[in-house]
Amino acid sequence: MTRRTLEDALSWSAAGTELFHRAVAGWGEEQYLAPSGLPGWSRKHLVAHVAANADALCNLVRWAATGEKTPMYSSPAQRDADIAAGATRTAAELTTSLHESAERLAVGVAALGPAQWRSEVVTAQGRTVPATEIPWLRSREACVHAVDLAAGVTFADLPAGFLTALAGDIVAKRGATAGLALTLTAAGDRWELPGAGDPVTLTGPLTEVVAYLAGRPHALTTADGSPAPALPAWL
Ligand code: ZN
């Protein structure tokens, strides 16, 4: 698994947030109402989700800072209801909420001390992790959803170190659940997914390998040019 430092994650989170904010800058209702790259979600849904994610991660920052248990979301149903409600807000409200939530998160993160960074919090998926995972969770959301905005940002715009770390993270999380024996290689790196059946080898640019692993549109094919096997959803 790829090693990543807290400094890496902080810089990727900042880069992803910047890309995301630049992509939506100046958007009015028309641009916001266009579909995102995620099935069934307009860009309004996606921006509402990314703003709500920053606030949810602020809850984890508070948990790390104070020791008081403050989960990301009160429930999965509440999380979904908040996204649906967020999608009814105006373009201006969404842009403001995007910026303000990102700012709250940046301020909260900047105030954490060394002992607080080591304290444990629980993610929305129920994993217990040190607070140092918070910037990694944010970089994943900001970077991948910047691509999902369907506004010209591609995986090639994301930091290369982030892409390598993300490939390792997804492979580790998918584990055997993909059900396919897969070997992926890109730019000197290699990832193995265990599974049944004849092993399939896929080789391509890092950007395509990551897009494939993340379940996003990609151009990865097997050596004989047939389409890469479909993977179950990730996240
Ligand atoms: Zn998300």
Short mmCIF file of C-alpha atoms and ligand atoms in Angstrom, two decimals:
data_model
loop_
_atom_site.label_atom_id
_atom_site.label_comp_id
_atom_site.label_asym_id
_atom_site.label_seq_id
_atom_site.Cartn_x
_atom_site.Cartn_y
_atom_site.Cartn_z
CA MET A 1 0.00 0.00 0.00
CA THR A 2 1.25 3.45 -0.90
CA ARG A 3 2.56 5.53 1.97
CA ARG A 4 1.06 8.96 2.28
CA THR A 5 1.83 11.57 4.89
CA LEU A 6 -0.43 14.05 6.63
CA GLU A 7 1.31 16.81 4.65
CA ASP A 8 0.51 14.99 1.38
CA ALA A 9 -3.17 14.68 2.29
CA LEU A 10 -3.37 18.33 3.40
CA SER A 11 -1.88 19.51 0.12
CA TRP A 12 -4.11 17.22 -2.01
CA SER A 13 -7.17 18.35 -0.06
CA ALA A 14 -6.26 21.99 -0.72
CA ALA A 15 -5.57 21.28 -4.41
CA GLY A 16 -8.85 19.39 -4.86
CA THR A 17 -10.84 22.09 -3.09
CA GLU A 18 -9.23 24.75 -5.29
CA LEU A 19 -10.02 22.78 -8.48
CA PHE A 20 -13.59 22.24 -7.35
CA HIS A 21 -14.13 25.91 -6.47
CA ARG A 22 -12.57 27.07 -9.74
CA ALA A 23 -14.85 24.73 -11.71
CA VAL A 24 -18.06 26.17 -10.21
CA ALA A 25 -16.89 29.81 -10.17
CA GLY A 26 -19.44 32.05 -11.87
CA TRP A 27 -22.07 29.36 -12.32
CA GLY A 28 -25.70 30.44 -12.48
CA GLU A 29 -28.86 28.35 -12.33
CA GLU A 30 -28.39 26.92 -15.82
CA GLN A 31 -24.94 25.47 -15.13
CA TYR A 32 -25.99 24.21 -11.71
CA LEU A 33 -29.08 22.45 -13.04
CA ALA A 34 -27.06 20.50 -15.64
CA PRO A 35 -26.43 16.83 -14.84
CA SER A 36 -23.28 15.88 -12.96
CA GLY A 37 -21.32 12.79 -13.90
CA LEU A 38 -23.08 10.85 -11.12
CA PRO A 39 -26.28 9.00 -12.05
CA GLY A 40 -29.42 10.88 -10.99
CA TRP A 41 -27.53 13.84 -9.53
CA SER A 42 -27.52 17.37 -10.91
CA ARG A 43 -24.51 19.53 -10.15
CA LYS A 44 -26.68 21.05 -7.40
CA HIS A 45 -26.88 17.67 -5.69
CA LEU A 46 -23.14 17.21 -6.02
CA VAL A 47 -22.23 20.67 -4.69
CA ALA A 48 -24.72 20.28 -1.81
CA HIS A 49 -23.08 16.94 -1.02
CA VAL A 50 -19.52 18.30 -1.11
CA ALA A 51 -20.51 21.22 1.18
CA ALA A 52 -22.30 18.83 3.56
CA ASN A 53 -19.22 16.58 3.51
CA ALA A 54 -17.03 19.47 4.68
CA ASP A 55 -19.43 20.09 7.56
CA ALA A 56 -19.50 16.37 8.36
CA LEU A 57 -15.71 16.32 8.46
CA CYS A 58 -15.84 19.40 10.72
CA ASN A 59 -17.76 17.17 13.13
CA LEU A 60 -14.82 14.74 13.10
CA VAL A 61 -12.38 17.61 13.62
CA ARG A 62 -14.44 18.69 16.64
CA TRP A 63 -14.43 15.10 17.91
CA ALA A 64 -10.62 14.99 17.60
CA ALA A 65 -10.24 18.42 19.20
CA THR A 66 -12.55 17.90 22.17
CA GLY A 67 -12.97 14.12 22.63
CA GLU A 68 -16.73 14.65 22.42
CA LYS A 69 -18.30 12.05 20.08
CA THR A 70 -19.66 13.97 17.09
CA PRO A 71 -20.33 11.64 14.12
CA MET A 72 -20.16 12.88 10.54
CA TYR A 73 -23.90 12.45 9.88
CA SER A 74 -26.71 11.72 12.31
CA SER A 75 -27.89 8.91 9.97
CA PRO A 76 -27.58 7.82 6.32
CA ALA A 77 -31.22 8.89 5.82
CA GLN A 78 -30.45 12.36 7.19
CA ARG A 79 -27.41 12.60 4.92
CA ASP A 80 -29.56 11.81 1.85
CA ALA A 81 -32.35 14.15 2.96
CA ASP A 82 -29.84 16.99 3.37
CA ILE A 83 -28.51 16.43 -0.16
CA ALA A 84 -32.04 16.44 -1.58
CA ALA A 85 -32.85 19.65 0.32
CA GLY A 86 -29.54 21.20 -0.72
CA ALA A 87 -30.37 20.56 -4.37
CA THR A 88 -33.39 22.91 -4.08
CA ARG A 89 -31.21 25.87 -3.06
CA THR A 90 -30.25 28.67 -5.45
CA ALA A 91 -26.96 28.78 -7.32
CA ALA A 92 -25.74 31.67 -5.17
CA GLU A 93 -26.66 29.87 -1.94
CA LEU A 94 -24.86 26.73 -3.03
CA THR A 95 -21.69 28.57 -4.02
CA THR A 96 -21.66 30.43 -0.70
CA SER A 97 -22.27 27.26 1.27
CA LEU A 98 -19.50 25.48 -0.66
CA HIS A 99 -16.97 28.20 0.20
CA GLU A 100 -18.06 28.69 3.81
CA SER A 101 -18.04 24.98 4.63
CA ALA A 102 -14.57 24.56 3.09
CA GLU A 103 -13.33 27.52 5.10
CA ARG A 104 -14.75 26.12 8.37
CA LEU A 105 -13.01 22.83 7.69
CA ALA A 106 -9.69 24.51 6.85
CA VAL A 107 -9.84 26.57 10.06
CA GLY A 108 -10.72 23.53 12.17
CA VAL A 109 -7.97 21.41 10.67
CA ALA A 110 -5.37 24.17 11.10
CA ALA A 111 -6.15 24.33 14.82
CA LEU A 112 -5.48 20.63 15.55
CA GLY A 113 -2.38 19.88 17.63
CA PRO A 114 -0.16 16.77 17.44
CA ALA A 115 -2.04 14.81 20.13
CA GLN A 116 -5.41 15.68 18.56
CA TRP A 117 -4.23 14.46 15.16
CA ARG A 118 -3.53 11.08 16.76
CA SER A 119 -6.92 10.77 18.46
CA GLU A 120 -9.43 8.35 17.00
CA VAL A 121 -12.66 9.20 15.19
CA VAL A 122 -15.24 7.07 13.35
CA THR A 123 -16.02 7.63 9.66
CA ALA A 124 -19.48 7.51 8.06
CA GLN A 125 -18.60 3.96 6.92
CA GLY A 126 -18.01 2.98 10.55
CA ARG A 127 -14.22 2.74 10.37
CA THR A 128 -12.22 3.88 13.40
CA VAL A 129 -9.30 5.97 12.14
CA PRO A 130 -6.85 8.54 13.52
CA ALA A 131 -7.81 12.17 12.85
CA THR A 132 -4.93 12.30 10.34
CA GLU A 133 -7.30 10.47 7.96
CA ILE A 134 -9.63 13.50 7.83
CA PRO A 135 -7.59 15.41 5.19
CA TRP A 136 -7.32 12.20 3.15
CA LEU A 137 -11.12 11.73 3.26
CA ARG A 138 -11.51 15.34 2.16
CA SER A 139 -8.99 15.06 -0.65
CA ARG A 140 -10.87 12.04 -2.01
CA GLU A 141 -14.19 13.89 -1.96
CA ALA A 142 -12.89 17.18 -3.36
CA CYS A 143 -10.68 15.65 -6.08
CA VAL A 144 -12.95 12.87 -7.36
CA HIS A 145 -16.10 15.02 -7.21
CA ALA A 146 -14.30 17.84 -9.08
CA VAL A 147 -14.16 15.34 -11.96
CA ASP A 148 -17.80 14.33 -11.31
CA LEU A 149 -18.89 17.96 -11.88
CA ALA A 150 -18.59 17.16 -15.62
CA ALA A 151 -17.18 20.62 -16.14
CA GLY A 152 -13.85 19.87 -17.77
CA VAL A 153 -11.80 18.69 -14.77
CA THR A 154 -10.29 15.25 -15.50
CA PHE A 155 -8.24 12.77 -13.51
CA ALA A 156 -5.20 14.21 -15.34
CA ASP A 157 -5.76 17.49 -13.43
CA LEU A 158 -5.36 15.74 -10.05
CA PRO A 159 -1.97 15.45 -8.30
CA ALA A 160 -0.10 12.28 -9.43
CA GLY A 161 0.72 11.34 -5.83
CA PHE A 162 -2.97 11.55 -4.99
CA LEU A 163 -3.85 9.24 -7.90
CA THR A 164 -1.33 6.60 -6.77
CA ALA A 165 -2.59 6.82 -3.17
CA LEU A 166 -6.21 6.60 -4.35
CA ALA A 167 -5.50 3.48 -6.45
CA GLY A 168 -3.96 1.81 -3.39
CA ASP A 169 -6.84 2.93 -1.18
CA ILE A 170 -9.54 1.62 -3.53
CA VAL A 171 -7.76 -1.69 -4.11
CA ALA A 172 -7.35 -2.17 -0.36
CA LYS A 173 -11.02 -1.38 0.22
CA ARG A 174 -12.35 -3.48 -2.63
CA GLY A 175 -10.26 -6.44 -1.45
CA ALA A 176 -11.84 -9.62 -2.67
CA THR A 177 -15.27 -8.03 -3.07
CA ALA A 178 -14.69 -7.25 -6.75
CA GLY A 179 -14.88 -11.02 -7.30
CA LEU A 180 -12.48 -10.75 -10.23
CA ALA A 181 -8.79 -11.62 -10.33
CA LEU A 182 -7.27 -8.42 -11.66
CA THR A 183 -3.75 -7.09 -12.05
CA LEU A 184 -3.48 -3.39 -12.79
CA THR A 185 -0.26 -1.70 -13.81
CA ALA A 186 0.44 1.95 -14.48
CA ALA A 187 3.55 4.08 -14.43
CA GLY A 188 5.68 1.45 -12.70
CA ASP A 189 3.07 0.67 -10.02
CA ARG A 190 1.17 -2.59 -9.75
CA TRP A 191 -2.03 -3.48 -7.90
CA GLU A 192 -3.59 -6.92 -7.46
CA LEU A 193 -7.23 -7.67 -6.76
CA PRO A 194 -7.78 -11.27 -5.69
CA GLY A 195 -10.75 -13.16 -7.07
CA ALA A 196 -12.07 -16.14 -8.97
CA GLY A 197 -11.63 -16.95 -12.64
CA ASP A 198 -8.86 -16.31 -15.10
CA PRO A 199 -6.77 -13.35 -13.98
CA VAL A 200 -7.17 -10.28 -16.18
CA THR A 201 -4.29 -7.85 -16.63
CA LEU A 202 -5.03 -4.22 -17.39
CA THR A 203 -2.30 -1.74 -18.19
CA GLY A 204 -2.72 1.92 -18.96
CA PRO A 205 -2.00 5.45 -17.87
CA LEU A 206 -2.41 6.04 -14.13
CA THR A 207 -5.33 8.41 -14.82
CA GLU A 208 -7.29 5.67 -16.64
CA VAL A 209 -6.47 2.99 -14.05
CA VAL A 210 -7.73 5.25 -11.26
CA ALA A 211 -10.84 6.29 -13.20
CA TYR A 212 -11.61 2.58 -13.76
CA LEU A 213 -11.02 1.64 -10.12
CA ALA A 214 -13.19 4.54 -8.95
CA GLY A 215 -16.03 3.40 -11.23
CA ARG A 216 -15.80 6.52 -13.41
CA PRO A 217 -15.76 6.68 -17.23
CA HIS A 218 -12.40 5.38 -18.47
CA ALA A 219 -10.63 4.12 -21.59
CA LEU A 220 -8.96 1.05 -20.09
CA THR A 221 -8.95 -2.14 -22.19
CA THR A 222 -7.31 -5.55 -21.90
CA ALA A 223 -4.18 -6.30 -23.96
CA ASP A 224 -6.32 -7.64 -26.84
CA GLY A 225 -8.45 -4.52 -26.85
CA SER A 226 -11.60 -5.89 -25.20
CA PRO A 227 -13.33 -3.70 -22.60
CA ALA A 228 -12.13 -3.92 -19.00
CA PRO A 229 -14.50 -6.05 -16.87
CA ALA A 230 -17.09 -4.05 -14.96
CA LEU A 231 -16.40 -3.48 -11.25
CA PRO A 232 -19.04 -3.11 -8.55
CA ALA A 233 -19.65 0.42 -7.23
CA TRP A 234 -17.04 2.05 -5.03
CA LEU A 235 -18.20 4.37 -2.19
ZN ZN B 1 -18.94 11.93 -1.97
#
